[in-house]
Short mmCIF file of C-alpha atoms and ligand atoms in Angstrom, two decimals:
data_model
loop_
_atom_site.label_atom_id
_atom_site.label_comp_id
_atom_site.label_asym_id
_atom_site.label_seq_id
_atom_site.Cartn_x
_atom_site.Cartn_y
_atom_site.Cartn_z
CA MET A 1 122.13 87.48 116.24
CA SER A 2 125.75 87.44 117.41
CA GLN A 3 126.59 85.93 120.75
CA VAL A 4 126.02 87.76 124.00
CA ARG A 5 128.29 87.45 127.05
CA ILE A 6 126.71 87.05 130.45
CA ILE A 7 128.93 87.88 133.40
CA GLU A 8 127.49 86.37 136.58
CA VAL A 9 128.24 88.66 139.53
CA GLY A 10 126.02 86.94 142.12
CA PRO A 11 128.77 85.52 144.33
CA ARG A 12 130.32 88.99 144.60
CA ASP A 13 127.73 91.75 144.06
CA GLY A 14 124.89 89.45 145.06
CA LEU A 15 126.34 88.65 148.46
CA GLN A 16 128.47 91.65 149.48
CA ASN A 17 125.52 93.57 150.88
CA GLU A 18 124.10 90.73 152.98
CA ALA A 19 124.47 91.13 156.73
CA THR A 20 123.80 87.46 157.55
CA PRO A 21 127.13 85.61 157.47
CA ILE A 22 127.25 83.05 154.67
CA PRO A 23 129.68 80.16 155.24
CA THR A 24 132.37 79.69 152.59
CA GLU A 25 131.09 76.14 151.85
CA LEU A 26 127.65 77.55 151.03
CA LYS A 27 129.17 80.17 148.71
CA LEU A 28 131.11 77.37 146.99
CA ARG A 29 127.96 75.30 146.51
CA PHE A 30 126.26 78.40 145.04
CA ILE A 31 129.16 78.93 142.64
CA ASP A 32 129.17 75.26 141.69
CA ALA A 33 125.44 75.39 140.94
CA LEU A 34 125.99 78.50 138.79
CA ARG A 35 128.79 76.68 136.97
CA GLN A 36 126.59 73.64 136.39
CA SER A 37 123.85 75.81 134.91
CA GLY A 38 126.34 76.70 132.17
CA LEU A 39 127.51 80.19 133.16
CA PRO A 40 130.94 80.70 131.59
CA GLU A 41 132.07 83.86 133.48
CA ILE A 42 131.65 84.30 137.22
CA GLU A 43 132.82 87.15 139.45
CA ALA A 44 133.57 85.06 142.51
CA THR A 45 134.55 87.47 145.28
CA SER A 46 136.42 90.67 146.25
CA PHE A 47 139.84 91.25 147.77
CA VAL A 48 138.58 94.33 149.63
CA SER A 49 138.96 95.34 153.25
CA PRO A 50 137.07 92.93 155.54
CA LYS A 51 136.19 95.94 157.69
CA TRP A 52 134.37 97.51 154.75
CA VAL A 53 132.77 94.33 153.38
CA PRO A 54 132.76 91.62 156.07
CA GLN A 55 130.75 89.18 153.95
CA LEU A 56 133.64 88.68 151.51
CA ALA A 57 136.40 88.43 154.11
CA ASP A 58 136.91 84.79 153.09
CA ALA A 59 138.12 85.63 149.55
CA ALA A 60 141.57 84.07 149.99
CA GLU A 61 140.07 80.90 151.46
CA LEU A 62 137.35 80.65 148.80
CA TRP A 63 139.47 81.26 145.71
CA PRO A 64 141.60 78.06 145.74
CA GLN A 65 138.46 75.93 146.18
CA LEU A 66 136.58 77.27 143.14
CA PRO A 67 135.30 74.43 140.95
CA PRO A 68 137.13 74.35 137.59
CA GLY A 69 135.42 75.38 134.37
CA PRO A 70 134.29 78.99 134.29
CA LEU A 71 136.46 82.08 133.92
CA TYR A 72 136.55 83.53 137.42
CA SER A 73 137.36 87.12 138.37
CA ALA A 74 137.57 89.12 141.59
CA LEU A 75 137.35 92.76 142.62
CA VAL A 76 140.60 94.47 143.59
CA PRO A 77 140.44 97.96 145.16
CA ASN A 78 144.11 98.74 145.78
CA GLN A 79 147.67 97.42 145.92
CA LYS A 80 146.94 95.34 149.02
CA GLY A 81 143.99 93.72 147.27
CA LEU A 82 146.19 92.99 144.27
CA GLU A 83 148.77 91.28 146.49
CA SER A 84 146.07 89.06 148.01
CA ALA A 85 144.64 88.27 144.56
CA LEU A 86 148.06 87.39 143.15
CA LYS A 87 148.89 85.21 146.13
CA VAL A 88 146.04 82.85 145.21
CA GLY A 89 146.64 83.12 141.45
CA THR A 90 143.66 85.24 140.33
CA PRO A 91 143.96 85.58 136.52
CA ARG A 92 141.17 88.14 136.02
CA ILE A 93 140.70 91.20 138.17
CA ALA A 94 138.12 93.96 138.27
CA LEU A 95 139.18 97.43 139.38
CA PHE A 96 136.45 99.82 140.40
CA THR A 97 135.91 103.53 140.45
CA ALA A 98 132.96 105.77 139.61
CA ALA A 99 131.75 108.75 137.62
CA SER A 100 130.70 110.52 140.82
CA GLN A 101 133.21 111.93 143.25
CA ALA A 102 130.91 111.54 146.27
CA PHE A 103 130.22 107.88 145.61
CA THR A 104 133.90 107.10 145.02
CA THR A 105 134.73 108.62 148.39
CA ALA A 106 131.95 106.72 150.13
CA ASN A 107 132.85 103.43 148.47
CA ILE A 108 136.65 103.39 148.49
CA ASN A 109 137.69 106.43 150.52
CA ARG A 110 139.41 107.93 147.47
CA THR A 111 138.78 110.63 144.90
CA ILE A 112 138.24 109.46 141.33
CA GLY A 113 141.67 110.89 140.47
CA ASP A 114 143.36 109.02 143.33
CA SER A 115 141.67 105.77 142.36
CA LEU A 116 142.86 106.17 138.77
CA ALA A 117 146.36 106.93 140.03
CA ASP A 118 146.22 103.67 142.07
CA PHE A 119 145.15 101.76 138.96
CA ARG A 120 148.12 103.17 137.02
CA GLU A 121 150.33 101.24 139.44
CA ILE A 122 148.14 98.17 139.86
CA ILE A 123 147.68 97.47 136.12
CA PRO A 124 151.36 97.13 135.15
CA ALA A 125 152.07 95.18 138.35
CA PHE A 126 149.27 92.74 137.49
CA ARG A 127 150.30 92.45 133.83
CA GLN A 128 153.87 91.72 134.88
CA SER A 129 152.79 88.93 137.24
CA VAL A 130 150.05 87.29 135.18
CA THR A 131 150.53 86.10 131.60
CA ASN A 132 147.33 86.61 129.61
CA GLY A 133 145.72 88.31 132.59
CA TRP A 134 142.44 90.12 132.05
CA ILE A 135 141.36 93.39 133.60
CA ARG A 136 137.92 94.91 133.89
CA GLY A 137 137.36 98.48 135.01
CA TYR A 138 134.04 99.31 136.62
CA VAL A 139 132.58 102.80 136.38
CA SER A 140 129.83 103.00 138.99
CA THR A 141 127.10 105.65 139.19
CA ALA A 142 127.18 105.92 135.40
CA PHE A 143 123.69 107.45 135.39
CA GLU A 144 122.88 108.64 138.88
CA CYS A 145 124.66 108.95 142.20
CA PRO A 146 122.86 108.47 145.51
CA PHE A 147 124.64 111.59 146.84
CA GLN A 148 125.16 113.85 143.81
CA GLY A 149 122.11 113.06 141.68
CA LEU A 150 122.12 112.76 137.90
CA ILE A 151 125.43 112.16 136.16
CA HIS A 152 126.15 113.63 132.73
CA PRO A 153 127.45 111.16 130.10
CA ASP A 154 130.58 113.34 129.68
CA GLN A 155 131.59 112.54 133.25
CA VAL A 156 131.33 108.83 132.49
CA VAL A 157 133.17 109.14 129.18
CA SER A 158 136.14 110.86 130.83
CA VAL A 159 136.58 108.03 133.36
CA VAL A 160 136.09 105.39 130.64
CA ARG A 161 138.75 107.15 128.55
CA ALA A 162 141.22 107.06 131.45
CA LEU A 163 140.59 103.34 131.95
CA PHE A 164 141.02 102.52 128.26
CA GLU A 165 144.22 104.57 128.16
CA MET A 166 145.55 102.45 131.01
CA GLY A 167 144.85 99.32 128.98
CA VAL A 168 141.90 97.66 130.71
CA ASP A 169 140.34 94.93 128.58
CA GLU A 170 136.77 95.93 129.29
CA VAL A 171 134.77 98.61 131.07
CA SER A 172 131.57 97.76 132.91
CA LEU A 173 129.17 100.66 133.33
CA GLY A 174 127.17 100.45 136.53
CA ASP A 175 123.72 101.78 137.22
CA THR A 176 124.62 101.33 140.86
CA VAL A 177 121.34 102.58 142.27
CA GLY A 178 119.16 101.00 139.57
CA ARG A 179 117.25 104.08 138.51
CA ALA A 180 118.18 104.57 134.86
CA GLY A 181 115.84 104.03 131.93
CA PRO A 182 116.43 103.10 128.27
CA LEU A 183 116.65 106.72 127.06
CA GLU A 184 119.56 107.31 129.41
CA VAL A 185 121.26 104.17 128.07
CA CYS A 186 120.87 105.63 124.56
CA ALA A 187 122.27 108.99 125.70
CA LEU A 188 125.29 107.40 127.36
CA SER A 189 125.86 105.16 124.34
CA ALA A 190 125.79 108.25 122.09
CA GLY A 191 128.49 109.83 124.26
CA LEU A 192 130.60 106.66 124.09
CA LEU A 193 130.23 106.30 120.32
CA ASP A 194 131.13 109.96 119.87
CA ALA A 195 134.24 109.58 121.96
CA PHE A 196 135.47 106.15 120.91
CA GLY A 197 133.66 105.05 117.74
CA THR A 198 131.79 101.78 117.20
CA GLU A 199 134.75 99.70 118.43
CA VAL A 200 133.66 100.60 121.94
CA GLN A 201 130.65 98.30 121.65
CA GLY A 202 132.92 95.29 122.00
CA GLU A 203 134.67 96.73 125.05
CA ILE A 204 131.70 97.73 127.20
CA ALA A 205 129.59 95.64 129.55
CA TRP A 206 126.43 97.00 131.17
CA HIS A 207 125.78 96.43 134.84
CA PHE A 208 122.21 97.24 135.74
CA HIS A 209 120.71 97.12 139.19
CA ASP A 210 116.96 96.65 139.17
CA THR A 211 115.66 98.87 141.96
CA TYR A 212 112.83 100.29 139.85
CA GLY A 213 112.36 97.33 137.48
CA THR A 214 114.01 99.03 134.48
CA ALA A 215 117.07 96.78 134.19
CA ILE A 216 115.64 94.44 131.57
CA ALA A 217 114.37 97.36 129.45
CA ASN A 218 117.86 98.84 129.66
CA VAL A 219 119.38 95.57 128.46
CA GLN A 220 117.07 95.56 125.45
CA ALA A 221 118.02 99.16 124.67
CA ALA A 222 121.73 98.30 124.84
CA LEU A 223 121.19 95.17 122.72
CA ASN A 224 119.39 97.20 120.09
CA LEU A 225 122.33 99.60 120.06
CA GLY A 226 124.75 96.73 119.39
CA TYR A 227 126.24 95.97 122.83
CA ARG A 228 126.86 92.34 123.68
CA ALA A 229 127.96 92.01 127.33
CA PHE A 230 125.78 92.15 130.43
CA ASP A 231 126.36 91.59 134.14
CA ALA A 232 123.64 89.90 136.16
CA SER A 233 123.13 88.12 139.45
CA ALA A 234 121.27 84.84 139.96
CA GLY A 235 118.04 85.31 141.84
CA GLY A 236 118.42 89.10 141.48
CA LEU A 237 120.55 89.18 144.63
CA GLY A 238 122.67 92.24 145.17
CA GLY A 239 123.29 95.80 146.14
CA CYS A 240 126.17 97.97 147.19
CA PRO A 241 126.71 98.61 150.91
CA TYR A 242 127.91 102.14 150.11
CA ALA A 243 125.07 103.12 147.76
CA PRO A 244 122.01 103.87 149.88
CA GLY A 245 118.80 102.83 148.12
CA ALA A 246 120.48 100.43 145.69
CA GLY A 247 118.36 97.38 144.94
CA GLY A 248 119.37 93.95 143.69
CA ASN A 249 121.10 93.34 140.40
CA LEU A 250 119.35 92.43 137.19
CA ALA A 251 118.41 88.77 137.73
CA THR A 252 120.41 86.43 135.50
CA GLU A 253 117.22 84.41 134.99
CA ASP A 254 115.43 87.48 133.53
CA LEU A 255 118.41 88.17 131.27
CA VAL A 256 118.66 84.58 130.01
CA TYR A 257 114.93 84.45 129.32
CA LEU A 258 114.96 87.76 127.43
CA LEU A 259 117.89 86.66 125.27
CA GLU A 260 116.60 83.15 124.52
CA ARG A 261 113.15 84.52 123.71
CA GLN A 262 114.66 86.51 120.84
CA GLY A 263 116.75 83.64 119.54
CA ILE A 264 120.04 84.48 121.23
CA ARG A 265 121.39 81.16 122.49
CA THR A 266 123.08 81.46 125.89
CA GLY A 267 123.97 77.84 126.59
CA ILE A 268 122.50 78.29 130.06
CA ASP A 269 119.98 75.87 131.56
CA LEU A 270 117.31 78.23 132.91
CA MET A 271 115.86 75.63 135.29
CA ALA A 272 119.27 74.83 136.80
CA LEU A 273 120.02 78.54 137.05
CA SER A 274 116.69 79.24 138.74
CA GLN A 275 117.54 76.64 141.36
CA ALA A 276 121.13 77.80 141.88
CA SER A 277 120.39 80.57 144.38
CA LEU A 278 117.69 78.70 146.35
CA GLU A 279 119.99 77.48 149.13
CA ILE A 280 121.46 80.95 149.66
CA LEU A 281 117.98 82.54 149.59
CA ALA A 282 116.76 80.03 152.18
CA HIS A 283 119.82 80.76 154.33
CA LEU A 284 118.94 84.47 154.13
CA GLY A 285 115.30 83.72 154.92
CA ARG A 286 114.02 84.93 151.54
CA GLU A 287 111.73 83.64 148.85
CA PRO A 288 112.82 83.78 145.20
CA SER A 289 111.60 87.09 143.76
CA ALA A 290 113.11 87.32 140.28
CA LYS A 291 110.29 87.01 137.74
CA ALA A 292 111.81 84.52 135.28
CA GLN A 293 113.16 82.51 138.19
CA ARG A 294 109.74 82.22 139.82
CA ALA A 295 108.01 81.40 136.53
CA THR A 296 110.60 78.71 135.79
CA LEU A 297 110.42 77.20 139.28
CA ALA A 298 106.62 77.10 139.00
CA LYS A 299 107.02 74.42 136.31
CA LEU A 300 108.51 72.00 138.84
P1 HMG B 401 140.72 102.63 153.80
O1 HMG B 401 140.14 102.49 155.15
O2 HMG B 401 140.90 104.01 153.23
O3 HMG B 401 142.08 101.80 153.65
O4 HMG B 401 139.81 101.78 152.81
P2 HMG B 401 143.52 102.05 154.19
O5 HMG B 401 144.43 101.86 153.03
O6 HMG B 401 143.59 103.31 155.00
O7 HMG B 401 143.67 100.79 155.18
C1 HMG B 401 142.87 100.67 156.34
C2 HMG B 401 142.90 99.23 156.82
O8 HMG B 401 142.32 98.36 155.83
C3 HMG B 401 144.31 98.70 157.06
O9 HMG B 401 144.21 97.72 158.07
C4 HMG B 401 144.62 98.00 155.77
O10 HMG B 401 145.60 97.00 155.92
C5 HMG B 401 143.28 97.38 155.41
P3 HMG B 401 144.56 98.07 159.60
O11 HMG B 401 145.97 98.58 159.56
O12 HMG B 401 143.57 99.14 160.01
O13 HMG B 401 144.35 96.77 160.29
N1 HMG B 401 143.12 97.17 153.98
C6 HMG B 401 142.82 95.99 153.41
N2 HMG B 401 142.57 94.76 153.93
C7 HMG B 401 142.30 93.76 153.07
N3 HMG B 401 142.25 93.94 151.73
C8 HMG B 401 142.46 95.14 151.17
C9 HMG B 401 142.77 96.22 152.03
N4 HMG B 401 143.04 97.52 151.81
C10 HMG B 401 143.25 98.09 153.01
N5 HMG B 401 142.39 95.28 149.84
C11 HMG B 401 139.54 100.44 150.84
C12 HMG B 401 140.08 101.72 151.43
C13 HMG B 401 139.57 100.58 149.34
C14 HMG B 401 140.38 99.26 151.29
C15 HMG B 401 138.08 100.24 151.35
O14 HMG B 401 137.37 101.42 151.13
C16 HMG B 401 137.36 99.11 150.69
O15 HMG B 401 137.72 97.94 150.84
N6 HMG B 401 136.29 99.41 149.92
C17 HMG B 401 135.56 98.40 149.19
C18 HMG B 401 134.10 98.74 149.18
C19 HMG B 401 133.37 97.74 148.32
O16 HMG B 401 133.78 96.59 148.17
N7 HMG B 401 132.24 98.16 147.74
C20 HMG B 401 131.44 97.33 146.93
C21 HMG B 401 132.07 96.98 145.62
S1 HMG B 401 131.82 98.22 144.37
C22 HMG B 401 130.22 97.92 143.79
O17 HMG B 401 129.48 97.17 144.38
C23 HMG B 401 129.77 98.56 142.52
C24 HMG B 401 129.77 97.58 141.34
O18 HMG B 401 128.93 96.46 141.60
C25 HMG B 401 129.27 98.28 140.06
C26 HMG B 401 127.97 99.06 140.28
O19 HMG B 401 126.97 98.47 140.72
O20 HMG B 401 127.99 100.24 139.97
C27 HMG B 401 131.18 97.04 141.05
MG1 MG B 402 126.81 96.44 141.34
#
């Protein structure tokens, strides 16, 4: 089977929702452990307002200390975030909006239209400053919104279209609240294929939260449909502070196990990965809870 990309979002999505302050040095050790496990792409932090997400207020301090090796990216919500990202030389940025108006307002204090208008200014400014820069566009609440309920695939497709027209390199579709099931993945995929053709499969990543335990089934559905990029968070850490009821992300350990078990080589050392989040979990006073992580650690 062709190669699958794993985008580790633990240092960003995994930590942003945690109330206990995590020192920058501890985040850096976490990132280094992720790097050593073989993860090639890591979303390291966010250049968002520290009032909205206090946990990631150290983005500018963290970025220059990232250990070399992986491709690192960071979330950018607006022009100010872009300026901060450019100041420290961030080569890969992730813009974020949503398919639901209510969630977009709760998360970034903007309408979807306003956020897209912001991106129309941010994208050329970034491209002008960064040679070979890379831009991801997130579309959150791609299946269900905590405020508006179920989201029709057409709503998602229209935001994806706007992002592609602006020239993003990839769109990540977020099941922000972690409630979708495989049939909804198939329905959204059908909408995407209808709108954009099979080329879209190389330009979409899936970002499943695992609130109800369906994330891994959703990955398999997307794999069967021909998609090859998945976001995940070591130890299943994660959640969005502005999405009530959102659980942790799909655990990277579960994803790696699922892929390797069907002969898709990831290049990731599952034991090293399973250990990577242990220090952060201990700092947060939690036991490992991701299934493949626990099963792997049990071999020690
Ligand atoms: P706002 O309050 O409307 O911003 O927030 P504003 O432009 O009115 O500015 C208010 C203050 O914030 C000002 O400071 C600005 O300078 C400052 P003051 O004058 O009051 O001292 N400010 C900033 N500071 C640092 N960096 C910035 C920045 N921008 C403004 N970039 C804003 C609007 C977008 C800033 C805010 O709503 C925000 O930061 N939201 C981010 C929320 C967030 O990070 N959510 C989680 C990430 S999304 C997610 O988790 C979903 C995802 O995982 C996919 C999925 O699961 O679906 C990606
Ligand atoms: Mg998320």
